[in-house]
Amino acid sequence: MPTAMITGITGQDGSYLAEFLLERGYEVIGMVRRSSTVTFERIQHLQDNVTLIQGDLHDQSSLVDVIERFRPDEVYNLAAQSFVPTSWNQPVLTGEVTALGVTRLLEAVRLVNPDTRFYQASSSEMFGKAKEVPQSELTPFHPRSPYGVAKVYGHWIAVNYRESYNLYAVSGILFNHESPRRGLEFVTRKISNGVARIKLGLANELRLGNLEAQRDWGFAGDYVEAMWMMLQQDQPQDYVVGIGKTHSVRQLCDCAFSYVGLDYQDYVVQDPLFYRPAEVDLLIADPAKAQAELGWKPKISFEELVHMMVESDLKRVSKELI
Ligand code: NAP
Ligand code: G4F
């Protein structure tokens, strides 16, 4: 039975990846950080089937311990301070976790078990003020937030450990992927939750920032399969993963509100509070390499994703009303 270790197992992607790996017969070790309240909502249904162990990307010895104890065949580094606006408020913490945290984990792998295969969660935010459209593995980076800058560091340190120490280390440059398990502060979930609350009479407006920003949005459940595929290749390489279609936040609002028979223009209020100091205007993937070499194909379309998220929030908010 192969063993996989996931950092960030309590996050959106970690929960889908754990499900995916368990279905394939893996023993799954999840690294979780200590907190005064339990934050295992997304993996509650998996708790009997995964081993959870405390560790933190800030803490080198906790990383060495977990690799020594379980000697995983595959390590998926999904942990990060992942919310872009927070990275302006907490740039040093973002750098510590999202950038230097990658080096700490790579060092643990290199020192304890260099045969481990390593996945780094890189991001399309690295393209930022994009130099070309669409963006591929060859597009230069121009990050626009402390988060994006930290991810560029994480990306290059993974490449560097591959080139310096011959580690099987890969970076998946993933475009935005969403689900009913997405954090409530990200725009897709903020909208699906807002639509549900308005439809059920609990709110009468939804305050958002820049409606013209465009993203290539896919379903998180599809994207974790690509992560796994990247670790099953003969040679370690980096891949762009996305759908290859882009929609604006405005189109997302239209899709979500019209699904429940409402007009978004009656409810959405633009609020400067949610504008960013520097914006990423347009992201769109060129996933040709992942499709050709990994055989990866997304199964859920943008519209299906938005409807799935609205349905899920309608159910959840309705239950809260009982
Ligand atoms: P998420 O839901 O925000 O999950 C982040 C995870 O990181 C949580 O489990 C969190 O633990 C953990 N974490 C944060 N700080 C940590 C620390 N110091 N030590 C250990 N664990 C820590 O993020 P996601 O959407 O699943 O994304 C997964 C990864 O992919 C992230 O690295 C993100 O930057 C990257 N990414 C995401 C997307 C996307 O569209 N979702 C696209 C490209 C790249 P707690 O539960 O304790 O907070
Ligand atoms: O949903 P968002 O916060 O995601 P963002 O910034 O694109 O980052 C996400 O995707 C990255 C991959 O490209 C990941 F690396 C990262 O970890 C994260 O998962 O914002 C999307 C867009 C932005 O342009 C933002 O300005 O939506 C716009 N937006 C407009 N109003 C808003 C809002 N974003 C948020 N969060 N809240 C708003 O009210």
PDB file of N, CA and C in Angstrom, residues 6-20 42-43 78 119 121-122 174-179 181-182 219-221 223-224 227:
ATOM      1  N   ILE A   6      -0.115  14.524   3.187  1.00  0.00           N
ATOM      2  CA  ILE A   6      -0.692  15.768   2.665  1.00  0.00           C
ATOM      3  C   ILE A   6      -0.540  16.852   3.723  1.00  0.00           C
ATOM      4  N   THR A   7       0.112  17.964   3.359  1.00  0.00           N
ATOM      5  CA  THR A   7       0.027  19.148   4.224  1.00  0.00           C
ATOM      6  C   THR A   7      -1.169  19.953   3.715  1.00  0.00           C
ATOM      7  N   GLY A   8      -1.924  20.573   4.628  1.00  0.00           N
ATOM      8  CA  GLY A   8      -3.115  21.307   4.197  1.00  0.00           C
ATOM      9  C   GLY A   8      -4.298  20.389   3.948  1.00  0.00           C
ATOM     10  N   ILE A   9      -4.330  19.238   4.644  1.00  0.00           N
ATOM     11  CA  ILE A   9      -5.422  18.262   4.424  1.00  0.00           C
ATOM     12  C   ILE A   9      -6.775  18.820   4.873  1.00  0.00           C
ATOM     13  N   THR A  10      -6.764  19.792   5.795  1.00  0.00           N
ATOM     14  CA  THR A  10      -8.037  20.363   6.260  1.00  0.00           C
ATOM     15  C   THR A  10      -8.596  21.415   5.290  1.00  0.00           C
ATOM     16  N   GLY A  11      -7.831  21.762   4.260  1.00  0.00           N
ATOM     17  CA  GLY A  11      -8.277  22.759   3.286  1.00  0.00           C
ATOM     18  C   GLY A  11      -9.152  22.141   2.206  1.00  0.00           C
ATOM     19  N   GLN A  12      -9.607  22.994   1.295  1.00  0.00           N
ATOM     20  CA  GLN A  12     -10.469  22.505   0.200  1.00  0.00           C
ATOM     21  C   GLN A  12      -9.792  21.371  -0.579  1.00  0.00           C
ATOM     22  N   ASP A  13      -8.604  21.652  -1.126  1.00  0.00           N
ATOM     23  CA  ASP A  13      -7.955  20.664  -1.996  1.00  0.00           C
ATOM     24  C   ASP A  13      -7.524  19.434  -1.210  1.00  0.00           C
ATOM     25  N   GLY A  14      -7.034  19.657   0.021  1.00  0.00           N
ATOM     26  CA  GLY A  14      -6.576  18.536   0.840  1.00  0.00           C
ATOM     27  C   GLY A  14      -7.682  17.520   1.046  1.00  0.00           C
ATOM     28  N   SER A  15      -8.904  18.002   1.261  1.00  0.00           N
ATOM     29  CA  SER A  15     -10.008  17.068   1.526  1.00  0.00           C
ATOM     30  C   SER A  15     -10.333  16.251   0.271  1.00  0.00           C
ATOM     31  N   TYR A  16     -10.336  16.912  -0.895  1.00  0.00           N
ATOM     32  CA  TYR A  16     -10.616  16.151  -2.141  1.00  0.00           C
ATOM     33  C   TYR A  16      -9.475  15.193  -2.473  1.00  0.00           C
ATOM     34  N   LEU A  17      -8.236  15.647  -2.246  1.00  0.00           N
ATOM     35  CA  LEU A  17      -7.100  14.777  -2.560  1.00  0.00           C
ATOM     36  C   LEU A  17      -7.102  13.548  -1.646  1.00  0.00           C
ATOM     37  N   ALA A  18      -7.408  13.750  -0.365  1.00  0.00           N
ATOM     38  CA  ALA A  18      -7.437  12.610   0.563  1.00  0.00           C
ATOM     39  C   ALA A  18      -8.473  11.583   0.094  1.00  0.00           C
ATOM     40  N   GLU A  19      -9.651  12.056  -0.298  1.00  0.00           N
ATOM     41  CA  GLU A  19     -10.683  11.134  -0.813  1.00  0.00           C
ATOM     42  C   GLU A  19     -10.162  10.372  -2.029  1.00  0.00           C
ATOM     43  N   PHE A  20      -9.556  11.116  -2.944  1.00  0.00           N
ATOM     44  CA  PHE A  20      -9.062  10.532  -4.197  1.00  0.00           C
ATOM     45  C   PHE A  20      -8.020   9.445  -3.908  1.00  0.00           C
ATOM     46  N   ARG A  42     -14.022  19.810   6.828  1.00  0.00           N
ATOM     47  CA  ARG A  42     -13.992  19.252   5.467  1.00  0.00           C
ATOM     48  C   ARG A  42     -13.559  17.786   5.436  1.00  0.00           C
ATOM     49  N   ILE A  43     -12.935  17.311   6.514  1.00  0.00           N
ATOM     50  CA  ILE A  43     -12.461  15.914   6.484  1.00  0.00           C
ATOM     51  C   ILE A  43     -13.113  15.058   7.565  1.00  0.00           C
ATOM     52  N   LEU A  78       0.225  21.124   0.116  1.00  0.00           N
ATOM     53  CA  LEU A  78      -0.922  21.996  -0.194  1.00  0.00           C
ATOM     54  C   LEU A  78      -1.085  23.108   0.838  1.00  0.00           C
ATOM     55  N   TYR A 119       5.080  17.038  -4.431  1.00  0.00           N
ATOM     56  CA  TYR A 119       4.211  17.927  -5.226  1.00  0.00           C
ATOM     57  C   TYR A 119       4.120  19.292  -4.560  1.00  0.00           C
ATOM     58  N   ALA A 121       2.153  22.968  -4.594  1.00  0.00           N
ATOM     59  CA  ALA A 121       0.937  23.631  -5.093  1.00  0.00           C
ATOM     60  C   ALA A 121       1.271  25.041  -5.573  1.00  0.00           C
ATOM     61  N   SER A 122       1.715  25.145  -6.816  1.00  0.00           N
ATOM     62  CA  SER A 122       1.964  26.466  -7.409  1.00  0.00           C
ATOM     63  C   SER A 122       0.653  27.028  -7.938  1.00  0.00           C
ATOM     64  N   LEU A 174      -1.666  25.584 -10.875  1.00  0.00           N
ATOM     65  CA  LEU A 174      -3.110  25.397 -10.990  1.00  0.00           C
ATOM     66  C   LEU A 174      -3.851  26.728 -11.044  1.00  0.00           C
ATOM     67  N   PHE A 175      -4.794  26.801 -11.975  1.00  0.00           N
ATOM     68  CA  PHE A 175      -5.678  27.953 -12.060  1.00  0.00           C
ATOM     69  C   PHE A 175      -6.806  27.769 -11.032  1.00  0.00           C
ATOM     70  N   ASN A 176      -7.603  28.835 -10.832  1.00  0.00           N
ATOM     71  CA  ASN A 176      -8.607  28.825  -9.750  1.00  0.00           C
ATOM     72  C   ASN A 176      -9.506  27.591  -9.849  1.00  0.00           C
ATOM     73  N   HIS A 177      -9.620  26.894  -8.718  1.00  0.00           N
ATOM     74  CA  HIS A 177     -10.548  25.757  -8.671  1.00  0.00           C
ATOM     75  C   HIS A 177     -11.361  25.848  -7.390  1.00  0.00           C
ATOM     76  N   GLU A 178     -12.620  25.537  -7.533  1.00  0.00           N
ATOM     77  CA  GLU A 178     -13.625  25.888  -6.527  1.00  0.00           C
ATOM     78  C   GLU A 178     -14.491  24.667  -6.240  1.00  0.00           C
ATOM     79  N   SER A 179     -15.366  24.794  -5.253  1.00  0.00           N
ATOM     80  CA  SER A 179     -16.259  23.684  -4.899  1.00  0.00           C
ATOM     81  C   SER A 179     -17.158  24.164  -3.764  1.00  0.00           C
ATOM     82  N   ARG A 181     -16.855  23.217  -0.970  1.00  0.00           N
ATOM     83  CA  ARG A 181     -15.975  23.270   0.208  1.00  0.00           C
ATOM     84  C   ARG A 181     -15.034  24.469   0.185  1.00  0.00           C
ATOM     85  N   ARG A 182     -15.162  25.338  -0.773  1.00  0.00           N
ATOM     86  CA  ARG A 182     -14.314  26.526  -0.866  1.00  0.00           C
ATOM     87  C   ARG A 182     -14.542  27.418   0.352  1.00  0.00           C
ATOM     88  N   PHE A 219     -13.423  22.904 -11.276  1.00  0.00           N
ATOM     89  CA  PHE A 219     -13.892  22.189 -10.071  1.00  0.00           C
ATOM     90  C   PHE A 219     -12.694  21.519  -9.373  1.00  0.00           C
ATOM     91  N   ALA A 220     -12.556  21.781  -8.072  1.00  0.00           N
ATOM     92  CA  ALA A 220     -11.400  21.280  -7.306  1.00  0.00           C
ATOM     93  C   ALA A 220     -11.263  19.748  -7.399  1.00  0.00           C
ATOM     94  N   GLY A 221     -12.392  19.036  -7.418  1.00  0.00           N
ATOM     95  CA  GLY A 221     -12.340  17.570  -7.478  1.00  0.00           C
ATOM     96  C   GLY A 221     -11.617  17.086  -8.729  1.00  0.00           C
ATOM     97  N   TYR A 223      -9.186  18.797 -10.211  1.00  0.00           N
ATOM     98  CA  TYR A 223      -7.791  19.251 -10.213  1.00  0.00           C
ATOM     99  C   TYR A 223      -6.886  18.373  -9.346  1.00  0.00           C
ATOM    100  N   VAL A 224      -7.461  17.750  -8.295  1.00  0.00           N
ATOM    101  CA  VAL A 224      -6.592  16.902  -7.456  1.00  0.00           C
ATOM    102  C   VAL A 224      -6.118  15.665  -8.223  1.00  0.00           C
ATOM    103  N   MET A 227      -2.925  16.551  -9.801  1.00  0.00           N
ATOM    104  CA  MET A 227      -1.786  16.547  -8.854  1.00  0.00           C
ATOM    105  C   MET A 227      -1.187  15.139  -8.783  1.00  0.00           C
TER     106      MET A 227
END
